[in-house]
Amino acid sequence: MLSSALIYLCAAVLSVPIAKRLGLGAVLGYLLAGVLIGPHLLHLVGEQTEVMHFAEFGVVMMLFLIGLELRPSRLWEMRRPILGLGGLQLILTAALIAFALSFIESLAWQTAAAIGLTLALSSTAIVIQSLTERGLLKTQAGNNAFAVLLFQDIAVIPILALLPLLAVGNGSTELSGGGHHGGWIHDLPAAARVGITFGTIAAIVIGGKYLASPMFRFIAETRLREIFTAFALLIVVAIATLMINIGLSPALGTFLAGVVLAESEFRHELEADIEPFKGLLLGLFFITVGANIDFPLMIEQPLLIGGAVLALLLAKAAVLALLATIFKMGYQHGLLFTLALAQGGEFAFVLVSVARESNVFSQHIGNVLIVVAALSMLISPLLILLYEKLFSRPGQKAQAEYDKEITPSCQIILAGYGRFGQVIGRLLTAQGHQLTILDHSPGQVEMVRRFGNTVFYGDASRKDLLAAAGAEDAQILIIAVDEADKTLDIIKTAQMHFPNLKILARAIDRRHTYELMRSGIAGLRRETFDSALNLGLDALKLMGRSAEQAQRAGELFRQHDEQSLKVLSELWGDDRSYGVAVRQRLEDLRQVLAADRQNTTASKQTASGSPPLNKQP
């Protein structure tokens, strides 16, 4: 056991830094390490099935951490892309693959359907890790990709139940291993299984909402960090075990628990404690995927394997590109969405095992599917790397080391030093104020430092980075980053650990503005409102209005919009009431501006001695 651990650790420590230095990314480094130490090249490790089952727990932890970053309200807002985009991707991809196999290979429709469902799934582990590593997960394409992956994780459950019904031979249709088979409730009636399933999900939600925080407070009072870490691991392991034994996906269960705990005051501590375990297990999982690639089969049938991998990538890319067009993602985001999800997924290994046991297809087809899925997963980071080369800024690295020493200013901390933050920084510096500036883009930090500015690289949502920047003694924290979710993360960290700070923030859009208003910060400014309003005033002047009239109209518009924000923020989340209120506020605005125009015209006519007109031209 120690010898195997030594081999895995050496492979990771040697291959991943080299892959990162070559710009290939950590995921591809792990996969290549698995290929090298696997049973078909250096023969340092043998059969990987048991190790992979253990390492898959890294995927479970990853979904738990993702859940911690998604508040329930945010998940509800994503319901349309999850169900619409995710559902269409799975159905269209599975149908396309099944039809092609039935037509070209003359396979039975049951076998073709099983293969289509197996290969329609993408790799949650590789996609999320690769996008996170490059800072792309919270982009439009990243959010859409995550929605699809979440739907796929949910869909695995009915697919596992469907596979035995697609058996084409005389083999047993009982599930006997390799998947989530509901060990504790397998022999119960269907109605009882459904009731227990929904009861378990309800218990996770209720327990996370009402029981977790008191228990965490009790554990935290011991002031023993290792016990807090042990309790965090206990929650994840217990939920995963429970979900497996009632026939549900452990990743889905822990994701749900993470979402419920997302608003807990212990969220950041949970993330910090689980993250190292997640990273190690996820790396081990990628290594086992690389080691599982069956090179003898590739050598025996290179055209079949190569053609199948290419066909899989092209088929999935065609469906994804179509969906990107339908959902109007734009060229750049659509391309990233397509390339990110074009591979097979880790659930293919589970589904192939269940399908072979259920006699849905032969052992040979199962072996081919595993090799095709593994090779497509190996190629996937290269596709994202290709996208990064096409669209990233010259000289920008995917990641960099955080600045180890930050000199605090004791007055103002400015988080984000792009086009928005630079204007703030220049104004305050010119007025003699000292600033500590943080930015999480290594390319931006490098560029700004060339011009003699002192900017530190760091993620301002981290407590230790804010503390190093002098948050204990600073008076103001200005958040000027261009990511809505990151802004909210920084606010929560600052309010929790540095309540003395007055917080000012940049609002990205309307939804973000409402969330900032509810957060209780000292102030906010919408990033496009003032410039858009001023450009509108210029248009009024060109249309013949005087500067005074245009300024008056702009001031009325500003006042009305600020009042509308307060009214509408209270209704945000209630779609029907919000829509009614928006229409009412628009009508009120028209009446206010029309009344002002009439008053201005009447005043001018009175001053000139002309009789007032009944109707304005």
XYZ file of C-alpha atoms in Angstrom:
617
model
C 0.000 0.000 0.000
C 2.807 2.432 0.875
C 4.648 1.494 -2.313
C 1.567 2.278 -4.416
C 1.070 5.571 -2.600
C 4.710 6.440 -3.248
C 4.301 5.730 -6.982
C 1.115 7.806 -7.304
C 2.588 10.744 -5.373
C 5.850 10.719 -7.349
C 3.948 10.579 -10.636
C 1.805 13.557 -9.634
C 4.657 15.644 -8.214
C 6.823 15.102 -11.307
C 4.269 15.276 -14.118
C 1.866 18.026 -13.040
C 4.445 20.840 -12.589
C 5.998 19.942 -15.944
C 2.577 19.963 -17.627
C 1.782 23.326 -16.019
C 5.128 24.750 -17.141
C 4.379 23.620 -20.694
C 0.961 25.273 -20.502
C -0.947 21.958 -20.648
C -2.780 22.307 -17.319
C -2.907 20.113 -14.220
C -5.632 17.757 -15.465
C -3.666 16.694 -18.523
C -0.594 16.287 -16.309
C -2.438 13.830 -14.078
C -3.829 11.909 -17.059
C -0.380 11.583 -18.668
C 1.076 10.463 -15.347
C -1.505 7.674 -15.248
C -0.635 6.622 -18.791
C 3.057 6.434 -17.882
C 2.778 4.407 -14.670
C -0.088 2.227 -15.925
C 0.013 -1.487 -16.692
C 0.654 -0.922 -20.409
C 3.789 1.301 -20.312
C 6.034 1.338 -17.215
C 3.988 -1.373 -15.398
C 4.423 0.406 -12.028
C 0.780 -0.147 -11.026
C -1.670 -2.849 -11.957
C -5.442 -3.042 -12.362
C -7.068 0.230 -11.338
C -10.721 -0.583 -10.638
C -10.572 -0.479 -6.833
C -8.352 2.581 -6.785
C -10.722 4.364 -9.179
C -13.735 3.626 -6.958
C -11.858 5.197 -4.048
C -10.632 8.144 -6.123
C -14.143 8.864 -7.430
C -14.772 10.266 -3.976
C -12.798 13.292 -5.186
C -15.655 13.985 -7.632
C -18.110 13.743 -4.726
C -16.111 16.297 -2.718
C -15.850 18.575 -5.735
C -19.654 18.629 -6.119
C -19.988 19.387 -2.398
C -17.669 22.395 -2.727
C -19.515 23.597 -5.821
C -22.760 23.343 -3.872
C -21.258 25.528 -1.140
C -20.718 28.254 -3.744
C -24.320 28.106 -5.015
C -26.978 29.682 -2.840
C -30.449 28.072 -3.207
C -31.748 31.253 -4.859
C -28.972 31.069 -7.447
C -29.735 27.386 -8.138
C -33.410 28.265 -8.628
C -32.412 30.943 -11.142
C -30.498 28.253 -13.075
C -33.513 25.940 -13.363
C -34.115 26.811 -17.027
C -30.570 26.078 -18.281
C -30.396 22.950 -16.107
C -33.634 21.470 -17.410
C -33.756 23.034 -20.880
C -30.118 23.081 -21.960
C -29.117 19.980 -19.982
C -32.151 17.968 -21.038
C -31.792 18.820 -24.719
C -28.073 18.003 -24.699
C -28.616 14.557 -23.228
C -31.618 13.631 -25.399
C -30.227 14.956 -28.700
C -26.736 13.501 -28.195
C -28.014 10.080 -27.131
C -30.473 10.013 -30.051
C -27.808 11.040 -32.594
C -25.321 8.387 -31.404
C -28.001 5.682 -31.197
C -29.318 6.463 -34.679
C -25.809 6.457 -36.180
C -24.964 3.090 -34.580
C -28.244 1.527 -35.672
C -27.788 2.762 -39.225
C -24.042 2.212 -39.697
C -23.311 -0.805 -37.476
C -26.792 -2.384 -37.623
C -26.880 -2.758 -33.848
C -30.098 -3.606 -32.027
C -31.909 -0.461 -30.971
C -31.579 -1.414 -27.300
C -27.794 -1.691 -27.572
C -27.547 1.519 -29.599
C -29.707 3.385 -27.070
C -27.580 2.150 -24.152
C -24.372 3.225 -25.901
C -25.899 6.603 -26.777
C -26.910 7.275 -23.166
C -23.496 6.141 -21.915
C -21.491 8.378 -24.251
C -23.849 11.379 -24.044
C -22.547 12.116 -20.547
C -19.517 14.375 -20.116
C -16.802 14.423 -17.469
C -17.835 16.558 -14.498
C -14.378 16.199 -12.961
C -12.355 17.209 -16.020
C -14.646 20.010 -17.214
C -15.021 21.769 -13.865
C -11.374 21.332 -12.892
C -10.120 22.573 -16.276
C -12.460 25.585 -16.339
C -11.751 26.476 -12.702
C -8.013 26.209 -13.267
C -8.268 28.813 -16.049
C -10.801 31.076 -14.344
C -13.536 30.221 -16.883
C -16.091 28.417 -14.707
C -18.097 31.559 -13.849
C -18.289 32.846 -17.393
C -21.494 32.456 -19.400
C -20.100 29.334 -21.076
C -18.898 27.973 -17.738
C -22.305 28.470 -16.100
C -24.060 26.767 -19.013
C -21.583 23.873 -18.983
C -22.129 23.437 -15.256
C -25.916 23.404 -15.778
C -25.539 20.600 -18.332
C -23.232 18.611 -16.045
C -25.623 18.965 -13.131
C -28.512 17.654 -15.236
C -26.334 14.725 -16.342
C -25.530 13.855 -12.723
C -29.261 13.810 -11.997
C -29.983 11.788 -15.159
C -27.551 9.017 -14.178
C -30.124 7.732 -11.685
C -32.924 6.944 -14.197
C -30.354 5.738 -16.750
C -29.068 3.157 -14.246
C -32.655 2.021 -13.706
C -33.307 1.887 -17.477
C -30.266 -0.146 -18.547
C -31.486 -3.575 -17.290
C -34.693 -3.063 -19.284
C -32.631 -2.789 -22.484
C -31.136 -6.300 -22.161
C -31.011 -8.017 -25.569
C -29.993 -11.520 -24.519
C -30.914 -14.104 -21.905
C -28.591 -12.753 -19.244
C -29.800 -11.598 -15.890
C -31.332 -8.178 -15.677
C -30.557 -7.870 -11.975
C -28.052 -5.238 -10.948
C -25.356 -6.967 -8.964
C -22.537 -4.463 -8.682
C -20.647 -1.528 -10.068
C -23.267 1.156 -9.594
C -25.608 2.804 -7.147
C -28.045 -0.051 -6.620
C -29.937 0.872 -3.461
C -28.457 -1.872 -1.233
C -30.593 -1.068 1.826
C -33.903 -0.739 -0.004
C -33.354 -3.005 -3.020
C -35.925 -5.611 -1.894
C -38.623 -3.151 -0.830
C -41.724 -2.394 -2.932
C -41.390 0.394 -5.475
C -43.661 2.763 -3.518
C -41.572 2.292 -0.380
C -38.338 2.945 -2.294
C -39.747 6.172 -3.730
C -40.924 7.295 -0.296
C -37.553 6.566 1.298
C -35.757 8.372 -1.519
C -37.779 11.569 -1.131
C -37.616 11.280 2.648
C -33.827 11.059 2.516
C -33.557 14.146 0.316
C -35.909 16.038 2.647
C -33.828 14.930 5.651
C -30.638 16.267 4.037
C -32.289 19.626 3.325
C -33.879 19.977 6.787
C -30.774 18.727 8.604
C -28.496 21.066 6.675
C -30.760 24.039 7.288
C -31.611 23.584 10.968
C -29.193 21.097 12.554
C -25.832 21.678 10.860
C -25.093 25.168 12.247
C -25.691 24.260 15.953
C -23.524 21.168 15.522
C -20.785 23.158 13.810
C -20.887 25.733 16.620
C -20.560 22.964 19.200
C -17.571 21.479 17.345
C -15.997 24.903 16.766
C -16.105 25.683 20.494
C -13.533 22.930 21.057
C -11.059 25.116 19.118
C -9.534 21.934 17.689
C -9.177 22.430 13.937
C -8.641 18.735 13.276
C -12.011 17.889 14.898
C -13.765 20.481 12.746
C -12.081 18.955 9.690
C -13.084 15.460 10.808
C -16.703 16.604 11.222
C -16.704 18.196 7.754
C -15.417 14.928 6.263
C -17.978 12.984 8.304
C -20.821 14.962 6.727
C -19.576 14.317 3.187
C -18.810 10.610 3.765
C -22.084 9.970 5.594
C -24.238 11.602 2.915
C -22.362 9.815 0.120
C -22.779 6.440 1.857
C -26.466 7.086 2.490
C -27.129 8.073 -1.134
C -25.298 5.023 -2.512
C -27.315 2.686 -0.327
C -30.674 4.084 -1.409
C -29.702 3.954 -5.083
C -28.925 7.647 -5.729
C -25.792 9.400 -6.947
C -23.468 10.289 -4.036
C -22.246 13.333 -5.997
C -25.819 14.587 -6.318
C -26.456 14.091 -2.593
C -23.364 15.958 -1.460
C -24.048 18.709 -3.999
C -27.506 19.172 -2.472
C -25.960 19.282 1.016
C -23.476 21.896 -0.172
C -26.269 24.083 -1.571
C -28.166 23.876 1.735
C -25.012 24.854 3.670
C -24.112 27.666 1.240
C -25.692 30.285 3.498
C -24.150 28.903 6.689
C -21.654 31.071 8.577
C -19.273 28.080 8.463
C -19.216 27.895 4.681
C -15.689 29.286 4.243
C -14.230 27.031 6.937
C -15.853 24.023 5.271
C -14.337 24.981 1.916
C -10.877 25.416 3.427
C -11.029 22.040 5.206
C -12.413 19.945 2.322
C -10.404 21.531 -0.521
C -7.056 19.702 0.097
C -8.747 16.275 0.235
C -10.743 17.062 -2.888
C -7.623 18.097 -4.778
C -5.645 14.972 -3.872
C -8.482 12.521 -4.585
C -9.395 14.255 -7.827
C -5.767 14.056 -8.949
C -5.740 10.347 -8.087
C -8.942 9.884 -10.095
C -7.382 11.477 -13.186
C -4.300 9.260 -12.786
C -6.475 6.118 -12.696
C -8.333 7.263 -15.830
C -5.015 7.562 -17.655
C -3.842 4.190 -16.349
C -7.093 2.525 -17.496
C -6.536 3.237 -21.185
C -6.260 -0.162 -22.873
C -3.305 0.273 -25.233
C -3.285 -3.370 -26.485
C -6.843 -2.890 -27.730
C -5.797 0.360 -29.420
C -2.929 -1.420 -31.153
C -5.174 -4.288 -32.284
C -7.918 -2.029 -33.673
C -6.437 1.456 -34.206
C -8.885 2.476 -36.949
C -11.926 1.434 -34.926
C -10.769 3.185 -31.755
C -9.488 6.305 -33.503
C -12.604 6.596 -35.641
C -14.883 6.086 -32.630
C -13.121 8.787 -30.587
C -13.262 11.246 -33.484
C -16.909 10.408 -34.184
C -17.811 10.888 -30.518
C -16.113 14.293 -30.328
C -17.698 15.455 -33.586
C -21.198 14.191 -32.714
C -21.207 15.812 -29.296
C -19.652 19.000 -30.660
C -22.350 19.230 -33.353
C -25.154 18.976 -30.770
C -23.442 21.392 -28.384
C -22.791 23.932 -31.154
C -26.451 23.710 -32.184
C -27.577 24.340 -28.599
C -25.110 27.222 -28.239
C -26.687 28.808 -31.315
C -30.258 28.198 -30.135
C -29.538 29.646 -26.694
C -27.663 32.621 -28.238
C -24.375 32.231 -26.371
C -22.313 34.067 -28.963
C -19.299 32.772 -30.870
C -16.661 32.855 -28.123
C -18.813 31.482 -25.296
C -20.444 28.986 -27.658
C -17.056 27.642 -28.724
C -15.904 27.224 -25.114
C -19.210 25.527 -24.208
C -18.804 23.141 -27.165
C -15.155 22.242 -26.564
C -15.592 21.844 -22.807
C -18.339 19.194 -23.004
C -17.346 17.236 -26.129
C -15.718 14.319 -24.248
C -17.092 11.195 -22.601
C -17.434 11.067 -18.824
C -16.413 9.117 -15.763
C -19.961 7.772 -15.380
C -19.317 5.805 -18.588
C -17.206 3.358 -16.533
C -20.109 2.758 -14.139
C -22.757 2.502 -16.875
C -20.644 0.127 -18.991
C -20.177 -2.155 -15.974
C -23.921 -2.227 -15.264
C -24.790 -2.708 -18.964
C -22.412 -5.664 -19.329
C -23.801 -7.316 -16.195
C -27.324 -6.796 -17.538
C -26.399 -8.286 -20.930
C -27.193 -5.061 -22.786
C -24.053 -5.431 -24.907
C -21.008 -7.702 -25.139
C -17.733 -7.594 -23.246
C -15.904 -6.439 -26.376
C -18.233 -3.467 -26.946
C -17.837 -2.547 -23.287
C -14.037 -2.565 -23.588
C -14.187 -0.365 -26.690
C -16.507 2.111 -24.963
C -14.198 2.401 -21.948
C -11.170 3.085 -24.176
C -13.115 5.618 -26.259
C -14.391 7.441 -23.167
C -10.923 7.484 -21.551
C -9.195 8.746 -24.709
C -11.791 11.481 -25.192
C -11.211 12.544 -21.580
C -7.485 12.615 -22.284
C -8.061 14.855 -25.328
C -10.520 17.182 -23.552
C -7.955 19.373 -21.725
C -6.186 19.875 -25.068
C -9.417 21.272 -26.560
C -9.783 23.762 -23.700
C -6.089 24.597 -24.091
C -6.759 25.300 -27.783
C -9.570 27.675 -26.822
C -7.299 29.404 -24.307
C -4.595 29.891 -26.933
C -7.145 31.399 -29.316
C -8.759 33.852 -26.907
C -6.471 34.533 -23.952
C -4.481 37.726 -23.726
C -0.834 37.484 -24.811
C 1.502 36.636 -21.995
C -1.251 35.868 -19.468
C -0.733 32.702 -17.467
C -3.523 30.464 -16.285
C -2.459 30.837 -12.661
C 0.281 32.420 -10.668
C 1.573 32.353 -7.131
C -0.181 34.758 -4.793
C 2.029 37.567 -3.541
C 3.588 36.332 -0.334
C 4.080 39.790 1.218
C 1.530 42.577 0.857
C 2.270 46.036 2.263
C -0.979 47.354 3.797
C -1.939 51.015 3.418
C -4.081 51.333 6.587
C -6.690 53.399 4.718
C -8.313 51.850 1.660
C -8.227 48.394 0.061
C -9.156 48.282 -3.626
C -10.048 44.812 -4.936
C -9.933 44.705 -8.742
C -7.745 46.971 -10.842
C -9.168 46.701 -14.344
C -10.751 49.521 -16.336
C -13.242 50.266 -13.536
C -10.832 50.008 -10.601
C -8.133 52.085 -12.272
C -10.398 55.148 -12.452
C -11.144 54.834 -8.731
C -7.489 54.272 -7.935
C -6.261 57.301 -9.895
C -8.835 59.604 -8.266
C -8.120 58.513 -4.700
C -4.343 58.500 -5.176
C -4.452 62.015 -6.657
C -6.307 63.143 -3.523
C -3.472 61.837 -1.336
C -5.087 58.608 -0.088
C -3.025 55.454 0.343
C -4.356 52.310 -1.332
C -3.604 48.615 -1.086
C -4.604 47.195 -4.473
C -5.429 43.512 -5.067
C -6.202 41.861 -8.402
C -6.725 38.163 -9.197
C -5.585 38.391 -12.837
C -1.833 37.717 -13.156
C -1.760 39.305 -16.612
C -3.359 42.501 -15.310
C -0.980 42.670 -12.344
C 2.027 42.216 -14.616
C 0.859 44.929 -17.020
C 0.053 47.496 -14.298
C 3.371 46.906 -12.539
C 5.185 47.767 -15.751
C 3.867 51.315 -15.347
C 5.238 51.614 -11.820
C 2.021 50.882 -9.895
C 2.069 48.663 -6.821
C -0.574 45.969 -7.295
C -0.618 42.655 -5.453
C -1.864 39.388 -6.926
C -4.433 37.703 -4.749
C -8.023 36.558 -4.374
C -9.728 39.116 -2.129
C -12.405 36.588 -1.103
C -9.740 34.814 0.971
C -9.598 35.849 4.613
C -5.816 35.511 4.816
C -5.312 37.763 1.760
C -7.585 40.475 3.182
C -5.816 40.235 6.525
C -2.432 40.593 4.797
C -3.788 43.645 2.957
C -4.512 45.321 6.315
C -8.261 44.735 6.578
C -8.084 44.842 10.378
C -7.046 48.515 10.316
C -8.359 49.740 6.945
C -11.365 52.051 6.791
C -12.843 51.195 3.397
C -12.934 48.163 1.094
C -13.807 49.015 -2.525
C -14.757 46.007 -4.651
C -14.259 46.693 -8.367
C -13.971 43.139 -9.736
C -15.943 42.224 -12.866
C -17.510 38.983 -11.553
C -20.823 39.246 -9.699
C -20.400 36.044 -7.666
C -16.831 36.935 -6.725
C -18.025 40.330 -5.456
C -20.573 38.629 -3.197
C -17.933 36.186 -1.934
C -15.610 39.084 -1.012
C -18.456 40.888 0.775
C -19.343 37.806 2.829
C -15.723 37.224 3.834
C -15.210 40.875 4.771
C -18.460 41.147 6.726
C -17.760 37.927 8.595
C -14.137 38.548 9.553
C -13.673 42.347 9.274
C -16.967 43.991 10.330
C -15.199 47.332 10.811
C -14.774 47.799 7.054
C -17.116 50.089 5.142
C -17.738 48.326 1.821
C -18.377 49.974 -1.548
C -19.014 47.755 -4.572
C -19.343 47.752 -8.343
C -22.684 46.370 -9.525
C -22.541 44.354 -12.743
C -26.225 44.146 -13.671
C -29.721 44.515 -12.245
C -29.785 41.170 -10.454
C -26.389 41.850 -8.946
C -27.578 45.285 -7.805
C -30.491 43.740 -5.916
C -28.172 41.260 -4.202
C -25.780 44.036 -3.199
C -28.640 46.125 -1.815
C -29.705 43.184 0.342
C -26.149 42.589 1.582
C -26.182 45.794 3.650
C -22.986 47.347 2.276
C -22.275 51.072 2.573
C -22.810 51.856 -1.100
C -22.773 50.650 -4.697
C -22.515 52.026 -8.222
C -23.823 50.366 -11.370
C -20.958 50.095 -13.806
C -22.801 51.237 -16.965
C -25.605 53.424 -15.583
C -23.856 56.824 -15.439
C -22.143 56.524 -18.825
C -25.361 55.313 -20.490
C -27.376 58.123 -18.905
C -24.866 60.781 -19.978
C -24.855 59.454 -23.538
C -28.656 59.677 -23.499
C -28.404 63.319 -22.385
C -26.067 64.017 -25.323
C -28.680 62.503 -27.644
C -31.380 64.799 -26.187
C -29.192 67.850 -26.823
C -28.610 66.802 -30.436
C -32.375 66.478 -30.830
C -32.804 70.163 -29.911
C -33.236 70.137 -26.153
C -31.320 72.750 -24.208
C -28.576 71.677 -21.818
C -30.823 72.638 -18.907
C -33.766 70.586 -20.228
C -31.570 67.555 -20.876
C -30.008 67.814 -17.432
C -33.449 68.098 -15.824
C -34.718 65.030 -17.704
C -31.617 63.081 -16.700
C -32.002 63.998 -13.034
C -35.679 62.971 -13.026
C -34.750 59.691 -14.711
C -32.007 59.039 -12.121
C -34.283 59.746 -9.179
C -37.056 57.567 -10.568
C -34.655 54.713 -11.335
C -33.177 54.779 -7.841
C -36.678 54.684 -6.351
C -37.526 51.788 -8.693
C -34.496 49.858 -7.519
C -35.706 49.988 -3.922
C -39.220 48.912 -4.892
C -38.200 46.159 -7.318
C -35.450 44.706 -5.111
C -38.109 43.658 -2.605
C -40.012 41.795 -5.336
C -37.004 40.117 -6.949
C -37.587 36.363 -7.078
C -41.374 36.651 -7.487
C -41.517 36.668 -11.302
C -45.174 37.599 -11.594
C -45.175 40.455 -9.078
C -41.856 41.697 -10.402
C -43.141 41.827 -13.996
C -46.256 43.762 -12.947
C -44.157 46.225 -10.928
C -41.700 46.765 -13.815
C -44.518 47.654 -16.198
C -46.048 50.006 -13.628
C -42.724 51.768 -12.985
C -42.177 52.254 -16.736
C -45.607 53.842 -17.074
C -44.888 56.076 -14.055
C -41.613 57.198 -15.681
C -43.382 58.162 -18.908
C -45.921 60.227 -16.958
C -43.234 61.965 -14.871
C -41.173 62.984 -17.919
C -44.277 64.013 -19.894
C -45.476 66.205 -17.005
C -42.051 67.814 -16.766
C -42.045 68.602 -20.501
C -45.488 70.223 -20.222
C -44.447 72.278 -17.198
C -41.305 73.467 -18.970
C -43.283 74.492 -22.069
C -45.908 76.305 -19.980
C -43.221 78.192 -18.051
C -41.576 79.366 -21.269
C -44.870 80.542 -22.722
C -45.734 82.445 -19.531
C -42.330 84.129 -19.510
C -42.719 85.226 -23.160
C -46.298 86.455 -22.672
C -47.767 83.921 -25.172
C -51.043 82.148 -24.326
C -50.520 78.509 -23.265
C -51.199 75.851 -25.855
C -53.659 73.070 -25.134
C -51.471 70.496 -26.748
C -47.743 70.165 -27.105
C -46.464 69.717 -30.684
